[in-house]
Short mmCIF file of N, CA, C and O and ligand atoms in Angstrom, two decimals:
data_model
loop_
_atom_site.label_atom_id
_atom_site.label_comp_id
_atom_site.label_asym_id
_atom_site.label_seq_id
_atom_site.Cartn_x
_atom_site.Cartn_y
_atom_site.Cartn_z
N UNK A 1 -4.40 5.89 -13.40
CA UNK A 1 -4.52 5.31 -12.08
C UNK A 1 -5.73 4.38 -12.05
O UNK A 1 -6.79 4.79 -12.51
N UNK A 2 -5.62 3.04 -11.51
CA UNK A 2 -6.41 2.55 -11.72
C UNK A 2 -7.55 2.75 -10.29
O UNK A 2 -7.15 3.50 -9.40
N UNK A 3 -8.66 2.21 -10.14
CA UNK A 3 -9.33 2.05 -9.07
C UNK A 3 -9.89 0.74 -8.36
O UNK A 3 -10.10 -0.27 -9.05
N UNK A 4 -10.13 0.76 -7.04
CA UNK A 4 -9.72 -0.57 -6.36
C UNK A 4 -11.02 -1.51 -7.32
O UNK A 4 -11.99 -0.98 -7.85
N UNK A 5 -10.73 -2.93 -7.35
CA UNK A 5 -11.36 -3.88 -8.13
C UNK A 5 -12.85 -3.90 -6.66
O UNK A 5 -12.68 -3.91 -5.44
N UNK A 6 -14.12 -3.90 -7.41
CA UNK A 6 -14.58 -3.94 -6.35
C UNK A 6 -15.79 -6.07 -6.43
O UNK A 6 -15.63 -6.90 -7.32
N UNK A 7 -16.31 -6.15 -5.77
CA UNK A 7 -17.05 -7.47 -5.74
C UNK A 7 -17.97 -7.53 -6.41
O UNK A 7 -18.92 -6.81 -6.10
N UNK A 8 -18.09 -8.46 -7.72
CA UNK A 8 -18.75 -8.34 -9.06
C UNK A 8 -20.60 -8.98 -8.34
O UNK A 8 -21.54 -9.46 -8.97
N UNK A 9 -20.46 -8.72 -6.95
CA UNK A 9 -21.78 -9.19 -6.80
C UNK A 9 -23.15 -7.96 -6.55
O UNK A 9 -23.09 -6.96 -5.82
N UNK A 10 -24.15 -8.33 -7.27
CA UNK A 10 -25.05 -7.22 -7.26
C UNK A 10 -24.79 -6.33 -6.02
O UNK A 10 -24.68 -7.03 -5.01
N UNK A 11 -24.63 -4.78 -5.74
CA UNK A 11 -24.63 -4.09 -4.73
C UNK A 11 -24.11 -4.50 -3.53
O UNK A 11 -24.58 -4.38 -2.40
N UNK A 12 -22.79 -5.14 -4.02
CA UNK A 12 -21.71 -4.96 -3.19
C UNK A 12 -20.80 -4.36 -3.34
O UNK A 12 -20.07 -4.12 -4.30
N UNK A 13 -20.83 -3.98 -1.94
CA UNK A 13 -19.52 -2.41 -2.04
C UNK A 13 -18.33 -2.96 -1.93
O UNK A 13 -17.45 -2.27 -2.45
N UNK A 14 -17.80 -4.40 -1.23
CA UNK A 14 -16.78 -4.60 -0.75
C UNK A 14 -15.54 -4.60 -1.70
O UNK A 14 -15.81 -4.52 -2.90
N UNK A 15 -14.14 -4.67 -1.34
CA UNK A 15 -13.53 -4.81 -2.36
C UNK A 15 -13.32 -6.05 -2.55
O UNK A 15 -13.65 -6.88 -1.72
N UNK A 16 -12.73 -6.36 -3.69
CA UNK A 16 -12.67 -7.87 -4.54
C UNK A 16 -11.07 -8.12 -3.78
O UNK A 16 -10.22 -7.26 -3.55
N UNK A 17 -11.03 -9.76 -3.47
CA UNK A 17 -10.18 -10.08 -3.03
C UNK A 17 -9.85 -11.49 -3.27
O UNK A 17 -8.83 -12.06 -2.90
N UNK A 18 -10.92 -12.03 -4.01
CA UNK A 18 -10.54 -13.55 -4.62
C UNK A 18 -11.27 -12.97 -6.44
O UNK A 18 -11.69 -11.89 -6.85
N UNK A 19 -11.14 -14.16 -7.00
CA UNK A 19 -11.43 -14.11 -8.66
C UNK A 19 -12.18 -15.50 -8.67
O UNK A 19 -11.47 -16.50 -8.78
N UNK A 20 -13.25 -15.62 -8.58
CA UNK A 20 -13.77 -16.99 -9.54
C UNK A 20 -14.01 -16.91 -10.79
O UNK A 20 -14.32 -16.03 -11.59
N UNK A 21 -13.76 -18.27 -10.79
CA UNK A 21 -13.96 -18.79 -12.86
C UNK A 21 -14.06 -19.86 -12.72
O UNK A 21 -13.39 -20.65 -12.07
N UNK A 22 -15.19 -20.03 -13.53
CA UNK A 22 -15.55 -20.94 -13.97
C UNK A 22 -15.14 -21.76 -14.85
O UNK A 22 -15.25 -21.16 -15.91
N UNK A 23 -14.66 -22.96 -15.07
CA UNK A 23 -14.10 -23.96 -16.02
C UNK A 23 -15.27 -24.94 -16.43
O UNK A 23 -15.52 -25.97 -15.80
N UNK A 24 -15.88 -24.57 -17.41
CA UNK A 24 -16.72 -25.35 -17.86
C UNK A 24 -16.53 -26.02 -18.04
O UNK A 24 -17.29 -26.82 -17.50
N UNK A 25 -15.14 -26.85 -19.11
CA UNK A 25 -15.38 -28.10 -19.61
C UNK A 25 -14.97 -28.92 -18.06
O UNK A 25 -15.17 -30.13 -18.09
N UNK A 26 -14.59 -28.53 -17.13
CA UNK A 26 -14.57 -29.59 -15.85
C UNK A 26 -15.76 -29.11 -14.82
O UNK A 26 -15.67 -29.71 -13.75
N UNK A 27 -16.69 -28.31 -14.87
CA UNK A 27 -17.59 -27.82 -14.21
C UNK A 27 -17.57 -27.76 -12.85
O UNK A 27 -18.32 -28.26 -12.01
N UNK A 28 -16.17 -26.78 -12.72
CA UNK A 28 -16.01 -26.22 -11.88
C UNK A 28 -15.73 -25.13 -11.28
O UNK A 28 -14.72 -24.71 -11.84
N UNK A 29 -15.96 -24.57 -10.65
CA UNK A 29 -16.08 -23.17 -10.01
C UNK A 29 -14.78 -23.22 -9.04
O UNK A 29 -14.65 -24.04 -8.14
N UNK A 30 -13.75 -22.11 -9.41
CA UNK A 30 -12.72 -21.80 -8.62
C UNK A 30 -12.54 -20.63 -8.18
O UNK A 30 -12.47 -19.64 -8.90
N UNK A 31 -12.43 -20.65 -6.60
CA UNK A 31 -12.19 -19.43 -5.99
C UNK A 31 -10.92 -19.36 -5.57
O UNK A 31 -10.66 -20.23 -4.74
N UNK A 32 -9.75 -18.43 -5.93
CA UNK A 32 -8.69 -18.35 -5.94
C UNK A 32 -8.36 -16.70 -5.77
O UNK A 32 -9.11 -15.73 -5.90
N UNK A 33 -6.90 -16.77 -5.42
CA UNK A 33 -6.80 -15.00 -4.91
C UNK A 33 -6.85 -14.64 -6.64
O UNK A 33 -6.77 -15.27 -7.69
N UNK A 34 -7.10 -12.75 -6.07
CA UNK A 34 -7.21 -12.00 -6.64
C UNK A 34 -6.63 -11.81 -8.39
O UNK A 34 -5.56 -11.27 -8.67
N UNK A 35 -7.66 -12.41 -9.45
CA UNK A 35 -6.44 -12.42 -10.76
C UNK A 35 -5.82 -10.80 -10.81
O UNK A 35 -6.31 -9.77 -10.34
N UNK A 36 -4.83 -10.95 -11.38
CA UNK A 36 -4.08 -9.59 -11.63
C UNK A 36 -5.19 -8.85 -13.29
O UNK A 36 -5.54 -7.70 -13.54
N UNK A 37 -5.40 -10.02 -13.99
CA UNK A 37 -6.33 -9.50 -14.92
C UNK A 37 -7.80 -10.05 -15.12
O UNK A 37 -7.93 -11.09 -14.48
N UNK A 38 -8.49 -9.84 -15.53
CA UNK A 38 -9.92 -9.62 -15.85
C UNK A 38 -10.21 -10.81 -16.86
O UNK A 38 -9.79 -10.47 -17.97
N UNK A 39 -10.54 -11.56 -16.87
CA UNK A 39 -10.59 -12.83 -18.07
C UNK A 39 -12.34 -13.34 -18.15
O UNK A 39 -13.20 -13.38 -17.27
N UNK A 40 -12.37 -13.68 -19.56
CA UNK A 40 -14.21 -14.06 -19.48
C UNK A 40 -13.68 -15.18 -18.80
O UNK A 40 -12.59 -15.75 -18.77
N UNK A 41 -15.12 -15.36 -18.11
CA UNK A 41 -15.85 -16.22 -17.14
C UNK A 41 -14.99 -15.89 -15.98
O UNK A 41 -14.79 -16.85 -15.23
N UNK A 42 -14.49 -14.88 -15.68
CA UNK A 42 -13.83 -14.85 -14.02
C UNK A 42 -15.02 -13.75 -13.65
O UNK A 42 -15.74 -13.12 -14.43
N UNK A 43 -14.97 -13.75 -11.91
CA UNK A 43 -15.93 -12.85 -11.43
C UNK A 43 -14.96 -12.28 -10.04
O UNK A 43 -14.34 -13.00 -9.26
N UNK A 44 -15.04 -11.08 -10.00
CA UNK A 44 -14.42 -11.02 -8.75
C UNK A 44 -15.06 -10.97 -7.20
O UNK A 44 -16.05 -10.28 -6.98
N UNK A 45 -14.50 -11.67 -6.28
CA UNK A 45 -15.50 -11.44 -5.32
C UNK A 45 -14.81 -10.49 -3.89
O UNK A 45 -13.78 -9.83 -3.82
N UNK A 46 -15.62 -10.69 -3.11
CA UNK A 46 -15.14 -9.84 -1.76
C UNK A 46 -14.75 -10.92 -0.56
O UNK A 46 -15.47 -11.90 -0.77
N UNK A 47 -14.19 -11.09 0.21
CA UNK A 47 -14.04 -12.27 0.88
C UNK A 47 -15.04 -12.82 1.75
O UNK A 47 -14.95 -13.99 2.11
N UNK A 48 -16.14 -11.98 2.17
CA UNK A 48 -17.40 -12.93 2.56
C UNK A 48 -18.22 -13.89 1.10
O UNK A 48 -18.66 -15.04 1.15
N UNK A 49 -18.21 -13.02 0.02
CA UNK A 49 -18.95 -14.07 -1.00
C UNK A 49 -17.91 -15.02 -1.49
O UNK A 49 -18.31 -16.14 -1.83
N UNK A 50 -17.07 -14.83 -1.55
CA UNK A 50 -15.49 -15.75 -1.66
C UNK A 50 -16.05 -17.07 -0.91
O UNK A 50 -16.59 -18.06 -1.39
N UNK A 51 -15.76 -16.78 0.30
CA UNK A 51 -15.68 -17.99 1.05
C UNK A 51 -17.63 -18.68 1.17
O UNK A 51 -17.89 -19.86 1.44
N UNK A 52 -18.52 -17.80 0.94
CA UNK A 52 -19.81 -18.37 0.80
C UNK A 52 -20.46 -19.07 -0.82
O UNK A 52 -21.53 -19.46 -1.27
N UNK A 53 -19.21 -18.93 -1.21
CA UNK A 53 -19.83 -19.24 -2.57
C UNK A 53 -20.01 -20.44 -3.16
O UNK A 53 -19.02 -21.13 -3.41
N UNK A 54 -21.28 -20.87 -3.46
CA UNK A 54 -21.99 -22.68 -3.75
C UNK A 54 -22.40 -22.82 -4.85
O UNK A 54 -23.43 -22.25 -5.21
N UNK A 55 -21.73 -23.56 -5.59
CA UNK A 55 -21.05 -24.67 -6.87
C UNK A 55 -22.92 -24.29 -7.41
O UNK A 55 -23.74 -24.13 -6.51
N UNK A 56 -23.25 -24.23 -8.49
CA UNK A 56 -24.39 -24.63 -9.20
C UNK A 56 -24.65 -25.85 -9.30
O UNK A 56 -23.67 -26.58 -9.12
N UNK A 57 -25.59 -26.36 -9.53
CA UNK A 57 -26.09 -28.04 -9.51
C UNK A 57 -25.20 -29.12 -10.88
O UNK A 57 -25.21 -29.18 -12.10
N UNK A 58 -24.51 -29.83 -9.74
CA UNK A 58 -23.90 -30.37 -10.86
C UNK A 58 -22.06 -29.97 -10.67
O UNK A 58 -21.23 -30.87 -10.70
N UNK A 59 -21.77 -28.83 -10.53
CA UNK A 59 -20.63 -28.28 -10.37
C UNK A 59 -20.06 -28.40 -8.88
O UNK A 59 -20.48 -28.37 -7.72
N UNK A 60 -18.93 -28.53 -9.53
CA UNK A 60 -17.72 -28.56 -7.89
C UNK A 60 -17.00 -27.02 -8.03
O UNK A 60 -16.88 -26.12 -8.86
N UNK A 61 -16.61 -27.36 -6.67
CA UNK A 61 -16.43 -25.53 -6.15
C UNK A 61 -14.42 -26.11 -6.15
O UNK A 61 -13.93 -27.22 -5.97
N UNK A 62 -13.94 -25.10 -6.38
CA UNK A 62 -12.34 -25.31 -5.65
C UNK A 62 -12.19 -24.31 -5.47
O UNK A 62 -12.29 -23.51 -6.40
N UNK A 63 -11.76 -23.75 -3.75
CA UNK A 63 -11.67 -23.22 -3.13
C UNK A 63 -10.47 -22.26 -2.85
O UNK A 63 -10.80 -22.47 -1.68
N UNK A 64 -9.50 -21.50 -2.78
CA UNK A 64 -8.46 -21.44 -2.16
C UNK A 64 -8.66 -21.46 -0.73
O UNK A 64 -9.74 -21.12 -0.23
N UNK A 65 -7.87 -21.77 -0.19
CA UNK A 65 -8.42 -22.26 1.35
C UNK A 65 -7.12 -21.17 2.30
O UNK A 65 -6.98 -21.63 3.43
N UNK A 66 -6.55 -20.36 2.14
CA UNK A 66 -5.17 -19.75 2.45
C UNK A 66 -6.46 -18.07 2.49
O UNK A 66 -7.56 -17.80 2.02
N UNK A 67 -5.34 -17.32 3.40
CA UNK A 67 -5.85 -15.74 3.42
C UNK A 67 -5.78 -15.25 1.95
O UNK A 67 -5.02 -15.39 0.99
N UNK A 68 -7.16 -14.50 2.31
CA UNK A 68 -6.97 -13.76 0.51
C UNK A 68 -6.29 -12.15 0.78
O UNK A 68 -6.98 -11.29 1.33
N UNK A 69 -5.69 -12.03 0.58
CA UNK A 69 -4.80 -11.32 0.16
C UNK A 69 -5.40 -10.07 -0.72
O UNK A 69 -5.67 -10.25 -1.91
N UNK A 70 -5.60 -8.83 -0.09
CA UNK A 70 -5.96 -7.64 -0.89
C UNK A 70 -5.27 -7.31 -1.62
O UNK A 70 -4.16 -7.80 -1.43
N UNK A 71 -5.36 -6.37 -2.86
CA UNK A 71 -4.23 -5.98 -3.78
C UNK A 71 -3.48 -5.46 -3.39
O UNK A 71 -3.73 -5.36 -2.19
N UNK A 72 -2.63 -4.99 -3.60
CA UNK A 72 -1.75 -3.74 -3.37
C UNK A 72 -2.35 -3.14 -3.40
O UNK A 72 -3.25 -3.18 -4.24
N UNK A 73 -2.18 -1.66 -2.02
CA UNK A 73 -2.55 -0.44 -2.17
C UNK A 73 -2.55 0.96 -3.31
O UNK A 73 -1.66 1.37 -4.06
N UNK A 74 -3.61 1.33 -3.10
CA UNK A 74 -3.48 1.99 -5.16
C UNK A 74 -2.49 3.58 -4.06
O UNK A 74 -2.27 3.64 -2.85
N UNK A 75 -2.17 4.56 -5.11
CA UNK A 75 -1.69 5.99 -4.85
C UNK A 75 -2.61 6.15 -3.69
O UNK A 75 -1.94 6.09 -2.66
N UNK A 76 -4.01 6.36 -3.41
CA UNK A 76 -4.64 7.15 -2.66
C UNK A 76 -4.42 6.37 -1.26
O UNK A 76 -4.16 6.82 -0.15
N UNK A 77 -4.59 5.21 -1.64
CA UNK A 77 -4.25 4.56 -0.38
C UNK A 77 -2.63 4.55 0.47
O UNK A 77 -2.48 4.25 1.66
N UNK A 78 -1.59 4.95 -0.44
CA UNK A 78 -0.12 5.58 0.21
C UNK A 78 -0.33 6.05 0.74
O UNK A 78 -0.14 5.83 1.94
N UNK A 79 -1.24 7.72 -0.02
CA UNK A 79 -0.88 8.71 0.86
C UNK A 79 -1.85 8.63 2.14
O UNK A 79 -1.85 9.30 3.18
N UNK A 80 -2.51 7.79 1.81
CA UNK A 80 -3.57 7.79 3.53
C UNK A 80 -2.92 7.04 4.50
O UNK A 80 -3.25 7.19 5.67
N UNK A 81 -2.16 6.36 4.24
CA UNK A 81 -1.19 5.09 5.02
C UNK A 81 -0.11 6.57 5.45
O UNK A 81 -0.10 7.02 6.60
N UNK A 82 0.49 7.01 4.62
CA UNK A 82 1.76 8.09 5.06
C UNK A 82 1.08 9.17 5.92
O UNK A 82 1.58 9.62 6.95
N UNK A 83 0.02 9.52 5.46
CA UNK A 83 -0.34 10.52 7.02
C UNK A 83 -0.66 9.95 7.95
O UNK A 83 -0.61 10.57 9.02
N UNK A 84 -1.05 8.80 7.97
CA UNK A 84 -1.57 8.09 9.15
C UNK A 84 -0.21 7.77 10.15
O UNK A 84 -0.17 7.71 11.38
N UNK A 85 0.78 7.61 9.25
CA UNK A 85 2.39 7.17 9.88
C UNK A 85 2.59 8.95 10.58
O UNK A 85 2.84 9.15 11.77
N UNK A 86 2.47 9.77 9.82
CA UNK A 86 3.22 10.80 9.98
C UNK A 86 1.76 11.42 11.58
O UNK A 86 1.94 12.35 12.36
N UNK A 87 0.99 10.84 11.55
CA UNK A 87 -0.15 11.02 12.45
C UNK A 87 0.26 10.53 13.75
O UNK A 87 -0.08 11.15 14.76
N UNK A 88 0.93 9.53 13.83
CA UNK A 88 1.22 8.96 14.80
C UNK A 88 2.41 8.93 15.35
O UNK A 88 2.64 8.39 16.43
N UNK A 89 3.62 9.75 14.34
CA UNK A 89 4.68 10.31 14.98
C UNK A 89 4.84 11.53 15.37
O UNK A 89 5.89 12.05 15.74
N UNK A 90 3.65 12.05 15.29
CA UNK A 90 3.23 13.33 15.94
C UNK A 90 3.36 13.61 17.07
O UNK A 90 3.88 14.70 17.31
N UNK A 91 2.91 12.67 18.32
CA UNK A 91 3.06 13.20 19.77
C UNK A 91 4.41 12.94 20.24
O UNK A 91 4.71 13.05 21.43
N UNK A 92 5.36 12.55 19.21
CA UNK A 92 6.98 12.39 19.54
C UNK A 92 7.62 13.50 19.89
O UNK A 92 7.19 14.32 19.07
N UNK A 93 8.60 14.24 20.81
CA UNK A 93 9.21 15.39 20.85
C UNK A 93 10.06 15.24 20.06
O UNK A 93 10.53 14.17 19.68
N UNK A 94 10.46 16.80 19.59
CA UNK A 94 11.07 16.77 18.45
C UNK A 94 12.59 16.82 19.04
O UNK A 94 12.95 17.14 20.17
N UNK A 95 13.27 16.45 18.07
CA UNK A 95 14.85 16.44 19.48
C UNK A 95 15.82 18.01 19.40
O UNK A 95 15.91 18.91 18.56
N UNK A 96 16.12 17.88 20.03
CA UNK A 96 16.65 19.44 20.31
C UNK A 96 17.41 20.03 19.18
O UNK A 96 17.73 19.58 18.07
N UNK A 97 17.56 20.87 19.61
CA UNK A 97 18.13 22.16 18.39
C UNK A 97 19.56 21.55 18.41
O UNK A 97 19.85 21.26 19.58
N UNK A 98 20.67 21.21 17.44
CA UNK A 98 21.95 21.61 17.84
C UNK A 98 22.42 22.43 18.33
O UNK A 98 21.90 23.54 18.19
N UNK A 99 23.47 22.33 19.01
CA UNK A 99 23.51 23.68 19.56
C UNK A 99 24.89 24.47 18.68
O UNK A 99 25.96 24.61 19.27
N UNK A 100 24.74 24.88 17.41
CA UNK A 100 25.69 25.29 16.58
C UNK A 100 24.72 26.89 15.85
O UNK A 100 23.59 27.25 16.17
N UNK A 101 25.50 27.44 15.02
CA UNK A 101 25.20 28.62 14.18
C UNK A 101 25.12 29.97 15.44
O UNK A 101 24.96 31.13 15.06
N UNK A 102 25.21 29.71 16.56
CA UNK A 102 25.22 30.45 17.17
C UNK A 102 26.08 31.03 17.75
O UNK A 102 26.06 30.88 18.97
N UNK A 103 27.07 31.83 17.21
CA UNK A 103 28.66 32.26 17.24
C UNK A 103 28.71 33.64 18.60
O UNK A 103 27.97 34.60 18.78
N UNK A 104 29.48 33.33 19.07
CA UNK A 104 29.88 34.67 19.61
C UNK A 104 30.21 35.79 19.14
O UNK A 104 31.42 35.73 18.97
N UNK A 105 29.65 37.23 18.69
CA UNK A 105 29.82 37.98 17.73
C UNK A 105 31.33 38.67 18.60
O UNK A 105 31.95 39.46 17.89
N UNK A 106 31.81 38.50 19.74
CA UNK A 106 32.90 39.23 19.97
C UNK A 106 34.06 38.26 20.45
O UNK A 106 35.02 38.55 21.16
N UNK A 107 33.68 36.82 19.80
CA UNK A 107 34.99 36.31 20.20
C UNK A 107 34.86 35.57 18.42
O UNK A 107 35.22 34.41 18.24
N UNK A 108 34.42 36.27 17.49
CA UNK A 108 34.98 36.05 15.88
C UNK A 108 36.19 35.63 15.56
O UNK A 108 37.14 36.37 15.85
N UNK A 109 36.43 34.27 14.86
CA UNK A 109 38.27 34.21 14.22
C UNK A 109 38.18 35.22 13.10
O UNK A 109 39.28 35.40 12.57
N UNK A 110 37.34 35.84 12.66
CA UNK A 110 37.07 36.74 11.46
C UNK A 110 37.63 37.64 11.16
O UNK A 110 37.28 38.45 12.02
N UNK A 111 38.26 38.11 10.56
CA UNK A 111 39.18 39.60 10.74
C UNK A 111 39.05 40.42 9.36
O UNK A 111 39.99 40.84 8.68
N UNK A 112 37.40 40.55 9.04
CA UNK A 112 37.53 41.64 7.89
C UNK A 112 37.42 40.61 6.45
O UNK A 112 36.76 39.61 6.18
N UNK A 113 38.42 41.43 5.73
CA UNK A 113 38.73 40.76 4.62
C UNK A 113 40.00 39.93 4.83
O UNK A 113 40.22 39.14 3.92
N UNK A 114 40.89 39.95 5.84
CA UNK A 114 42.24 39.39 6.01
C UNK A 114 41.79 38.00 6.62
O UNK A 114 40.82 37.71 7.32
N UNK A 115 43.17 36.97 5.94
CA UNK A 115 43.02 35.94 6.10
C UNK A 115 44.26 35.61 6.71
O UNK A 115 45.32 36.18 6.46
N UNK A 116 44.09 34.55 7.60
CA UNK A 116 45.43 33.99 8.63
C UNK A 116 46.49 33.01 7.41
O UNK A 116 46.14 31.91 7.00
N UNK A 117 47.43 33.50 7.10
CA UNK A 117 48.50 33.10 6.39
C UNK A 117 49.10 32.02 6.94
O UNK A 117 50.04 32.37 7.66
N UNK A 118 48.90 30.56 6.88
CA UNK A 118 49.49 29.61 7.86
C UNK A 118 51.41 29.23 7.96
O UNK A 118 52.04 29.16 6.91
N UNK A 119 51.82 29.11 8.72
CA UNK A 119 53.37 29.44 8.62
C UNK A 119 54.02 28.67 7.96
O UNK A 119 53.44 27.72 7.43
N UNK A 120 55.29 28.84 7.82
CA UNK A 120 56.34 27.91 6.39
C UNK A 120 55.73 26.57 7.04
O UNK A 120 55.14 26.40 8.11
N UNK A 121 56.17 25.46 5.78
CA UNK A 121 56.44 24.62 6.74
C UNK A 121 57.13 23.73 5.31
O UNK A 121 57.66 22.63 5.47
ZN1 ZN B 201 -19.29 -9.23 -2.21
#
């Protein structure tokens, strides 16, 4: 299981939600959604340093300019999403009982071991 990618910036907690990399031979710095993998010179960021982030001297920034887009939710995050669903269908009444299994014990078609023989036909 993996764990959420978090923002490659000193003592940030946030989670990573864009990837910059750097392209040296065009010296430029690109902030783009989230890479799916880890590549030298990428950095991941959180979406406040995402969108604050300024080109080194000399370098151009390219931006994605669109919502960044969190990863997909890992396992832990399902099951916190599914109780939260199942949390909130909680104050629903539950709908009534059928009203079956509940036989009249003295008006039984039952007769023992004998069975109703259905007529010629
Ligand atoms: Zn950050």
């Amino acid at each position: 299981m993996r764990s959420p990618r978090r923002c490659s910036r000193n003592g940030c907690p946030r989670q990573a939600v864009a990837t910059l990399t750097y392209v040296y031979n065009e010296s430029t710095a690109v902030v783009g959604p989230l890479a799916a993998f880890a590549e030298p010179h990428t950095y991941d960021l959180c979406e406040p340093h995402a969108r604050s982030l300024t080109a080194p001297r000399g370098w151009d920034v390219v931006r994605h300019e669109g919502e960044f887009e969190p990863p997909p939710p890992t396992t832990d995050d399902l099951v916190a999403l599914a109780e939260a669903v199942r949390e909130a269908a909680r104050p629903a009444p539950r709908p009534p009982e059928p009203d079956q299994g509940h036989e009249n014990p003295h008006q039984t078609g039952r007769r023992g071991h004998l069975r109703v023989i259905p007529p010629n036909h």
